Amino acid sequence: MLTPLDIHNKEFKRSFRGYKEDEVDEFLDGVIKDYETLYRDNIEGKETIERLNSKLEHYQHMENTLHSTLVIAQETAEEVKLNAKKETELIIKEAEIRAQKLVEEALTKVRKMTGEYEELQKQAKVFRTRLRTLLQAQMEMLNNDDEDEN
């Protein structure tokens, strides 16, 4: 690639009927100045492109990292949700089993108390019958004593 220094150091051979040297030098000075500006702008443009490409690469890396993090977060959320559902189902099953046990225990107690109540009713009936029999026997004895006295 041609540099501004190459243009500045270029020497042309002189010929008899050549161009005016001052005009050529003046024109070449303008070309050198413009070329130098373009050359610097080109270098700055390349540096800017490199810097921007570096930033772009950095941001793409960040995007990939964020994407990976998001995927992991979603998977973790799904796992937590699934575990919570399983735990909830387990708690419900345990509660149902406990409730069934309590119902069975309550039914057993009711049956036992019903049996005890029926037994107490029978005993009360037997007691009343015996008491009635005893009272009747006492009444008969009193009646017999009254008859014997008369």
JSON list of C-alpha atoms in Angstrom, two decimals:
[
{"chain": "A", "resi": 1, "resn": "MET", "atom": "CA", "xyz": [0.00, 0.00, 0.00]},
{"chain": "A", "resi": 2, "resn": "LEU", "atom": "CA", "xyz": [1.23, 3.45, -0.89]},
{"chain": "A", "resi": 3, "resn": "THR", "atom": "CA", "xyz": [1.93, 5.73, 2.09]},
{"chain": "A", "resi": 4, "resn": "PRO", "atom": "CA", "xyz": [1.99, 9.56, 2.16]},
{"chain": "A", "resi": 5, "resn": "LEU", "atom": "CA", "xyz": [5.76, 9.34, 2.72]},
{"chain": "A", "resi": 6, "resn": "ASP", "atom": "CA", "xyz": [6.15, 7.28, -0.46]},
{"chain": "A", "resi": 7, "resn": "ILE", "atom": "CA", "xyz": [4.39, 10.03, -2.42]},
{"chain": "A", "resi": 8, "resn": "HIS", "atom": "CA", "xyz": [6.48, 12.74, -0.72]},
{"chain": "A", "resi": 9, "resn": "ASN", "atom": "CA", "xyz": [9.80, 10.99, -1.47]},
{"chain": "A", "resi": 10, "resn": "LYS", "atom": "CA", "xyz": [8.97, 10.16, -5.08]},
{"chain": "A", "resi": 11, "resn": "GLU", "atom": "CA", "xyz": [11.38, 11.79, -7.50]},
{"chain": "A", "resi": 12, "resn": "PHE", "atom": "CA", "xyz": [10.51, 12.21, -11.13]},
{"chain": "A", "resi": 13, "resn": "LYS", "atom": "CA", "xyz": [13.10, 12.40, -13.92]},
{"chain": "A", "resi": 14, "resn": "ARG", "atom": "CA", "xyz": [13.39, 15.67, -15.69]},
{"chain": "A", "resi": 15, "resn": "SER", "atom": "CA", "xyz": [12.84, 15.95, -19.36]},
{"chain": "A", "resi": 16, "resn": "PHE", "atom": "CA", "xyz": [13.25, 18.79, -21.77]},
{"chain": "A", "resi": 17, "resn": "ARG", "atom": "CA", "xyz": [9.63, 19.52, -22.43]},
{"chain": "A", "resi": 18, "resn": "GLY", "atom": "CA", "xyz": [8.18, 18.32, -19.13]},
{"chain": "A", "resi": 19, "resn": "TYR", "atom": "CA", "xyz": [5.66, 19.87, -16.82]},
{"chain": "A", "resi": 20, "resn": "LYS", "atom": "CA", "xyz": [6.37, 22.91, -14.71]},
{"chain": "A", "resi": 21, "resn": "GLU", "atom": "CA", "xyz": [8.14, 21.64, -11.64]},
{"chain": "A", "resi": 22, "resn": "ASP", "atom": "CA", "xyz": [6.49, 24.13, -9.23]},
{"chain": "A", "resi": 23, "resn": "GLU", "atom": "CA", "xyz": [2.98, 23.24, -10.37]},
{"chain": "A", "resi": 24, "resn": "VAL", "atom": "CA", "xyz": [3.71, 19.52, -10.10]},
{"chain": "A", "resi": 25, "resn": "ASP", "atom": "CA", "xyz": [5.24, 19.99, -6.63]},
{"chain": "A", "resi": 26, "resn": "GLU", "atom": "CA", "xyz": [2.29, 22.12, -5.53]},
{"chain": "A", "resi": 27, "resn": "PHE", "atom": "CA", "xyz": [-0.18, 19.55, -6.87]},
{"chain": "A", "resi": 28, "resn": "LEU", "atom": "CA", "xyz": [1.73, 16.69, -5.24]},
{"chain": "A", "resi": 29, "resn": "ASP", "atom": "CA", "xyz": [1.73, 18.59, -1.92]},
{"chain": "A", "resi": 30, "resn": "GLY", "atom": "CA", "xyz": [-2.10, 18.77, -2.14]},
{"chain": "A", "resi": 31, "resn": "VAL", "atom": "CA", "xyz": [-2.30, 15.08, -3.06]},
{"chain": "A", "resi": 32, "resn": "ILE", "atom": "CA", "xyz": [0.02, 14.20, -0.18]},
{"chain": "A", "resi": 33, "resn": "LYS", "atom": "CA", "xyz": [-2.07, 16.25, 2.25]},
{"chain": "A", "resi": 34, "resn": "ASP", "atom": "CA", "xyz": [-5.37, 14.67, 1.07]},
{"chain": "A", "resi": 35, "resn": "TYR", "atom": "CA", "xyz": [-3.84, 11.21, 0.88]},
{"chain": "A", "resi": 36, "resn": "GLU", "atom": "CA", "xyz": [-2.41, 11.62, 4.39]},
{"chain": "A", "resi": 37, "resn": "THR", "atom": "CA", "xyz": [-5.88, 12.56, 5.71]},
{"chain": "A", "resi": 38, "resn": "LEU", "atom": "CA", "xyz": [-7.44, 9.56, 3.96]},
{"chain": "A", "resi": 39, "resn": "TYR", "atom": "CA", "xyz": [-4.64, 7.31, 5.19]},
{"chain": "A", "resi": 40, "resn": "ARG", "atom": "CA", "xyz": [-5.15, 8.44, 8.84]},
{"chain": "A", "resi": 41, "resn": "ASP", "atom": "CA", "xyz": [-8.93, 8.14, 8.50]},
{"chain": "A", "resi": 42, "resn": "ASN", "atom": "CA", "xyz": [-8.47, 4.63, 7.12]},
{"chain": "A", "resi": 43, "resn": "ILE", "atom": "CA", "xyz": [-6.24, 3.61, 10.05]},
{"chain": "A", "resi": 44, "resn": "GLU", "atom": "CA", "xyz": [-8.67, 5.15, 12.55]},
{"chain": "A", "resi": 45, "resn": "GLY", "atom": "CA", "xyz": [-11.55, 3.37, 10.80]},
{"chain": "A", "resi": 46, "resn": "LYS", "atom": "CA", "xyz": [-9.75, 0.04, 11.08]},
{"chain": "A", "resi": 47, "resn": "GLU", "atom": "CA", "xyz": [-9.01, 0.66, 14.76]},
{"chain": "A", "resi": 48, "resn": "THR", "atom": "CA", "xyz": [-12.65, 1.59, 15.34]},
{"chain": "A", "resi": 49, "resn": "ILE", "atom": "CA", "xyz": [-13.79, -1.56, 13.55]},
{"chain": "A", "resi": 50, "resn": "GLU", "atom": "CA", "xyz": [-11.41, -3.67, 15.68]},
{"chain": "A", "resi": 51, "resn": "ARG", "atom": "CA", "xyz": [-12.63, -1.99, 18.86]},
{"chain": "A", "resi": 52, "resn": "LEU", "atom": "CA", "xyz": [-16.28, -2.44, 17.86]},
{"chain": "A", "resi": 53, "resn": "ASN", "atom": "CA", "xyz": [-15.67, -6.07, 16.87]},
{"chain": "A", "resi": 54, "resn": "SER", "atom": "CA", "xyz": [-14.06, -6.65, 20.25]},
{"chain": "A", "resi": 55, "resn": "LYS", "atom": "CA", "xyz": [-17.07, -5.10, 22.00]},
{"chain": "A", "resi": 56, "resn": "LEU", "atom": "CA", "xyz": [-19.44, -7.08, 19.81]},
{"chain": "A", "resi": 57, "resn": "GLU", "atom": "CA", "xyz": [-17.60, -10.27, 20.73]},
{"chain": "A", "resi": 58, "resn": "HIS", "atom": "CA", "xyz": [-17.83, -9.30, 24.42]},
{"chain": "A", "resi": 59, "resn": "TYR", "atom": "CA", "xyz": [-21.57, -8.62, 24.15]},
{"chain": "A", "resi": 60, "resn": "GLN", "atom": "CA", "xyz": [-22.15, -11.86, 22.25]},
{"chain": "A", "resi": 61, "resn": "HIS", "atom": "CA", "xyz": [-20.32, -13.71, 25.01]},
{"chain": "A", "resi": 62, "resn": "MET", "atom": "CA", "xyz": [-22.48, -11.93, 27.60]},
{"chain": "A", "resi": 63, "resn": "GLU", "atom": "CA", "xyz": [-25.60, -12.82, 25.61]},
{"chain": "A", "resi": 64, "resn": "ASN", "atom": "CA", "xyz": [-24.58, -16.48, 25.51]},
{"chain": "A", "resi": 65, "resn": "THR", "atom": "CA", "xyz": [-23.88, -16.43, 29.24]},
{"chain": "A", "resi": 66, "resn": "LEU", "atom": "CA", "xyz": [-27.24, -14.78, 29.97]},
{"chain": "A", "resi": 67, "resn": "HIS", "atom": "CA", "xyz": [-28.99, -17.28, 27.73]},
{"chain": "A", "resi": 68, "resn": "SER", "atom": "CA", "xyz": [-27.32, -20.18, 29.52]},
{"chain": "A", "resi": 69, "resn": "THR", "atom": "CA", "xyz": [-28.20, -18.65, 32.88]},
{"chain": "A", "resi": 70, "resn": "LEU", "atom": "CA", "xyz": [-31.81, -18.19, 31.79]},
{"chain": "A", "resi": 71, "resn": "VAL", "atom": "CA", "xyz": [-32.04, -21.80, 30.62]},
{"chain": "A", "resi": 72, "resn": "ILE", "atom": "CA", "xyz": [-30.59, -23.02, 33.94]},
{"chain": "A", "resi": 73, "resn": "ALA", "atom": "CA", "xyz": [-33.00, -20.77, 35.87]},
{"chain": "A", "resi": 74, "resn": "GLN", "atom": "CA", "xyz": [-35.95, -22.13, 33.88]},
{"chain": "A", "resi": 75, "resn": "GLU", "atom": "CA", "xyz": [-34.84, -25.72, 34.46]},
{"chain": "A", "resi": 76, "resn": "THR", "atom": "CA", "xyz": [-34.37, -25.01, 38.16]},
{"chain": "A", "resi": 77, "resn": "ALA", "atom": "CA", "xyz": [-37.81, -23.40, 38.36]},
{"chain": "A", "resi": 78, "resn": "GLU", "atom": "CA", "xyz": [-39.37, -26.42, 36.67]},
{"chain": "A", "resi": 79, "resn": "GLU", "atom": "CA", "xyz": [-37.51, -28.76, 39.02]},
{"chain": "A", "resi": 80, "resn": "VAL", "atom": "CA", "xyz": [-38.62, -26.77, 42.08]},
{"chain": "A", "resi": 81, "resn": "LYS", "atom": "CA", "xyz": [-42.19, -26.75, 40.77]},
{"chain": "A", "resi": 82, "resn": "LEU", "atom": "CA", "xyz": [-42.10, -30.51, 40.16]},
{"chain": "A", "resi": 83, "resn": "ASN", "atom": "CA", "xyz": [-40.60, -31.17, 43.61]},
{"chain": "A", "resi": 84, "resn": "ALA", "atom": "CA", "xyz": [-43.20, -28.94, 45.23]},
{"chain": "A", "resi": 85, "resn": "LYS", "atom": "CA", "xyz": [-45.95, -30.83, 43.41]},
{"chain": "A", "resi": 86, "resn": "LYS", "atom": "CA", "xyz": [-44.53, -34.19, 44.51]},
{"chain": "A", "resi": 87, "resn": "GLU", "atom": "CA", "xyz": [-44.17, -32.95, 48.09]},
{"chain": "A", "resi": 88, "resn": "THR", "atom": "CA", "xyz": [-47.73, -31.64, 48.05]},
{"chain": "A", "resi": 89, "resn": "GLU", "atom": "CA", "xyz": [-49.02, -34.97, 46.78]},
{"chain": "A", "resi": 90, "resn": "LEU", "atom": "CA", "xyz": [-47.06, -36.77, 49.49]},
{"chain": "A", "resi": 91, "resn": "ILE", "atom": "CA", "xyz": [-48.41, -34.46, 52.20]},
{"chain": "A", "resi": 92, "resn": "ILE", "atom": "CA", "xyz": [-51.96, -34.98, 50.92]},
{"chain": "A", "resi": 93, "resn": "LYS", "atom": "CA", "xyz": [-51.50, -38.77, 50.91]},
{"chain": "A", "resi": 94, "resn": "GLU", "atom": "CA", "xyz": [-50.10, -38.71, 54.44]},
{"chain": "A", "resi": 95, "resn": "ALA", "atom": "CA", "xyz": [-52.98, -36.49, 55.57]},
{"chain": "A", "resi": 96, "resn": "GLU", "atom": "CA", "xyz": [-55.50, -38.85, 53.95]},
{"chain": "A", "resi": 97, "resn": "ILE", "atom": "CA", "xyz": [-53.88, -41.85, 55.67]},
{"chain": "A", "resi": 98, "resn": "ARG", "atom": "CA", "xyz": [-53.89, -40.02, 59.03]},
{"chain": "A", "resi": 99, "resn": "ALA", "atom": "CA", "xyz": [-57.50, -38.98, 58.51]},
{"chain": "A", "resi": 100, "resn": "GLN", "atom": "CA", "xyz": [-58.46, -42.58, 57.65]},
{"chain": "A", "resi": 101, "resn": "LYS", "atom": "CA", "xyz": [-56.68, -43.79, 60.81]},
{"chain": "A", "resi": 102, "resn": "LEU", "atom": "CA", "xyz": [-58.48, -41.21, 62.91]},
{"chain": "A", "resi": 103, "resn": "VAL", "atom": "CA", "xyz": [-61.83, -42.21, 61.40]},
{"chain": "A", "resi": 104, "resn": "GLU", "atom": "CA", "xyz": [-61.08, -45.88, 62.05]},
{"chain": "A", "resi": 105, "resn": "GLU", "atom": "CA", "xyz": [-60.01, -45.12, 65.63]},
{"chain": "A", "resi": 106, "resn": "ALA", "atom": "CA", "xyz": [-63.16, -43.04, 66.16]},
{"chain": "A", "resi": 107, "resn": "LEU", "atom": "CA", "xyz": [-65.33, -45.84, 64.76]},
{"chain": "A", "resi": 108, "resn": "THR", "atom": "CA", "xyz": [-63.58, -48.34, 67.02]},
{"chain": "A", "resi": 109, "resn": "LYS", "atom": "CA", "xyz": [-64.19, -46.11, 70.04]},
{"chain": "A", "resi": 110, "resn": "VAL", "atom": "CA", "xyz": [-67.84, -45.62, 69.06]},
{"chain": "A", "resi": 111, "resn": "ARG", "atom": "CA", "xyz": [-68.31, -49.39, 68.72]},
{"chain": "A", "resi": 112, "resn": "LYS", "atom": "CA", "xyz": [-66.62, -49.97, 72.06]},
{"chain": "A", "resi": 113, "resn": "MET", "atom": "CA", "xyz": [-68.69, -47.29, 73.78]},
{"chain": "A", "resi": 114, "resn": "THR", "atom": "CA", "xyz": [-71.85, -48.60, 72.14]},
{"chain": "A", "resi": 115, "resn": "GLY", "atom": "CA", "xyz": [-71.00, -52.06, 73.44]},
{"chain": "A", "resi": 116, "resn": "GLU", "atom": "CA", "xyz": [-70.31, -50.68, 76.90]},
{"chain": "A", "resi": 117, "resn": "TYR", "atom": "CA", "xyz": [-73.58, -48.69, 76.80]},
{"chain": "A", "resi": 118, "resn": "GLU", "atom": "CA", "xyz": [-75.56, -51.77, 75.77]},
{"chain": "A", "resi": 119, "resn": "GLU", "atom": "CA", "xyz": [-73.84, -53.75, 78.53]},
{"chain": "A", "resi": 120, "resn": "LEU", "atom": "CA", "xyz": [-74.74, -51.06, 81.06]},
{"chain": "A", "resi": 121, "resn": "GLN", "atom": "CA", "xyz": [-78.37, -51.10, 79.83]},
{"chain": "A", "resi": 122, "resn": "LYS", "atom": "CA", "xyz": [-78.48, -54.86, 80.28]},
{"chain": "A", "resi": 123, "resn": "GLN", "atom": "CA", "xyz": [-77.00, -54.57, 83.77]},
{"chain": "A", "resi": 124, "resn": "ALA", "atom": "CA", "xyz": [-79.49, -51.82, 84.65]},
{"chain": "A", "resi": 125, "resn": "LYS", "atom": "CA", "xyz": [-82.35, -54.02, 83.38]},
{"chain": "A", "resi": 126, "resn": "VAL", "atom": "CA", "xyz": [-81.08, -56.98, 85.39]},
{"chain": "A", "resi": 127, "resn": "PHE", "atom": "CA", "xyz": [-80.69, -54.72, 88.44]},
{"chain": "A", "resi": 128, "resn": "ARG", "atom": "CA", "xyz": [-84.27, -53.39, 88.03]},
{"chain": "A", "resi": 129, "resn": "THR", "atom": "CA", "xyz": [-85.59, -56.90, 87.61]},
{"chain": "A", "resi": 130, "resn": "ARG", "atom": "CA", "xyz": [-83.78, -58.09, 90.72]},
{"chain": "A", "resi": 131, "resn": "LEU", "atom": "CA", "xyz": [-84.85, -55.00, 92.64]},
{"chain": "A", "resi": 132, "resn": "ARG", "atom": "CA", "xyz": [-88.48, -55.50, 91.52]},
{"chain": "A", "resi": 133, "resn": "THR", "atom": "CA", "xyz": [-88.27, -59.17, 92.47]},
{"chain": "A", "resi": 134, "resn": "LEU", "atom": "CA", "xyz": [-86.75, -58.24, 95.81]},
{"chain": "A", "resi": 135, "resn": "LEU", "atom": "CA", "xyz": [-89.38, -55.58, 96.43]},
{"chain": "A", "resi": 136, "resn": "GLN", "atom": "CA", "xyz": [-92.17, -57.95, 95.44]},
{"chain": "A", "resi": 137, "resn": "ALA", "atom": "CA", "xyz": [-90.75, -60.55, 97.75]},
{"chain": "A", "resi": 138, "resn": "GLN", "atom": "CA", "xyz": [-90.58, -57.97, 100.55]},
{"chain": "A", "resi": 139, "resn": "MET", "atom": "CA", "xyz": [-94.12, -56.84, 99.78]},
{"chain": "A", "resi": 140, "resn": "GLU", "atom": "CA", "xyz": [-95.33, -60.42, 99.90]},
{"chain": "A", "resi": 141, "resn": "MET", "atom": "CA", "xyz": [-93.57, -60.90, 103.17]},
{"chain": "A", "resi": 142, "resn": "LEU", "atom": "CA", "xyz": [-95.20, -57.79, 104.54]},
{"chain": "A", "resi": 143, "resn": "ASN", "atom": "CA", "xyz": [-98.54, -58.86, 103.23]},
{"chain": "A", "resi": 144, "resn": "ASN", "atom": "CA", "xyz": [-98.08, -62.31, 104.74]},
{"chain": "A", "resi": 145, "resn": "ASP", "atom": "CA", "xyz": [-97.10, -60.75, 108.07]},
{"chain": "A", "resi": 146, "resn": "ASP", "atom": "CA", "xyz": [-100.19, -58.58, 107.94]},
{"chain": "A", "resi": 147, "resn": "GLU", "atom": "CA", "xyz": [-102.35, -61.59, 107.21]},
{"chain": "A", "resi": 148, "resn": "ASP", "atom": "CA", "xyz": [-100.71, -63.55, 109.95]},
{"chain": "A", "resi": 149, "resn": "GLU", "atom": "CA", "xyz": [-101.44, -60.82, 112.41]},
{"chain": "A", "resi": 150, "resn": "ASN", "atom": "CA", "xyz": [-105.02, -60.61, 111.48]}
]
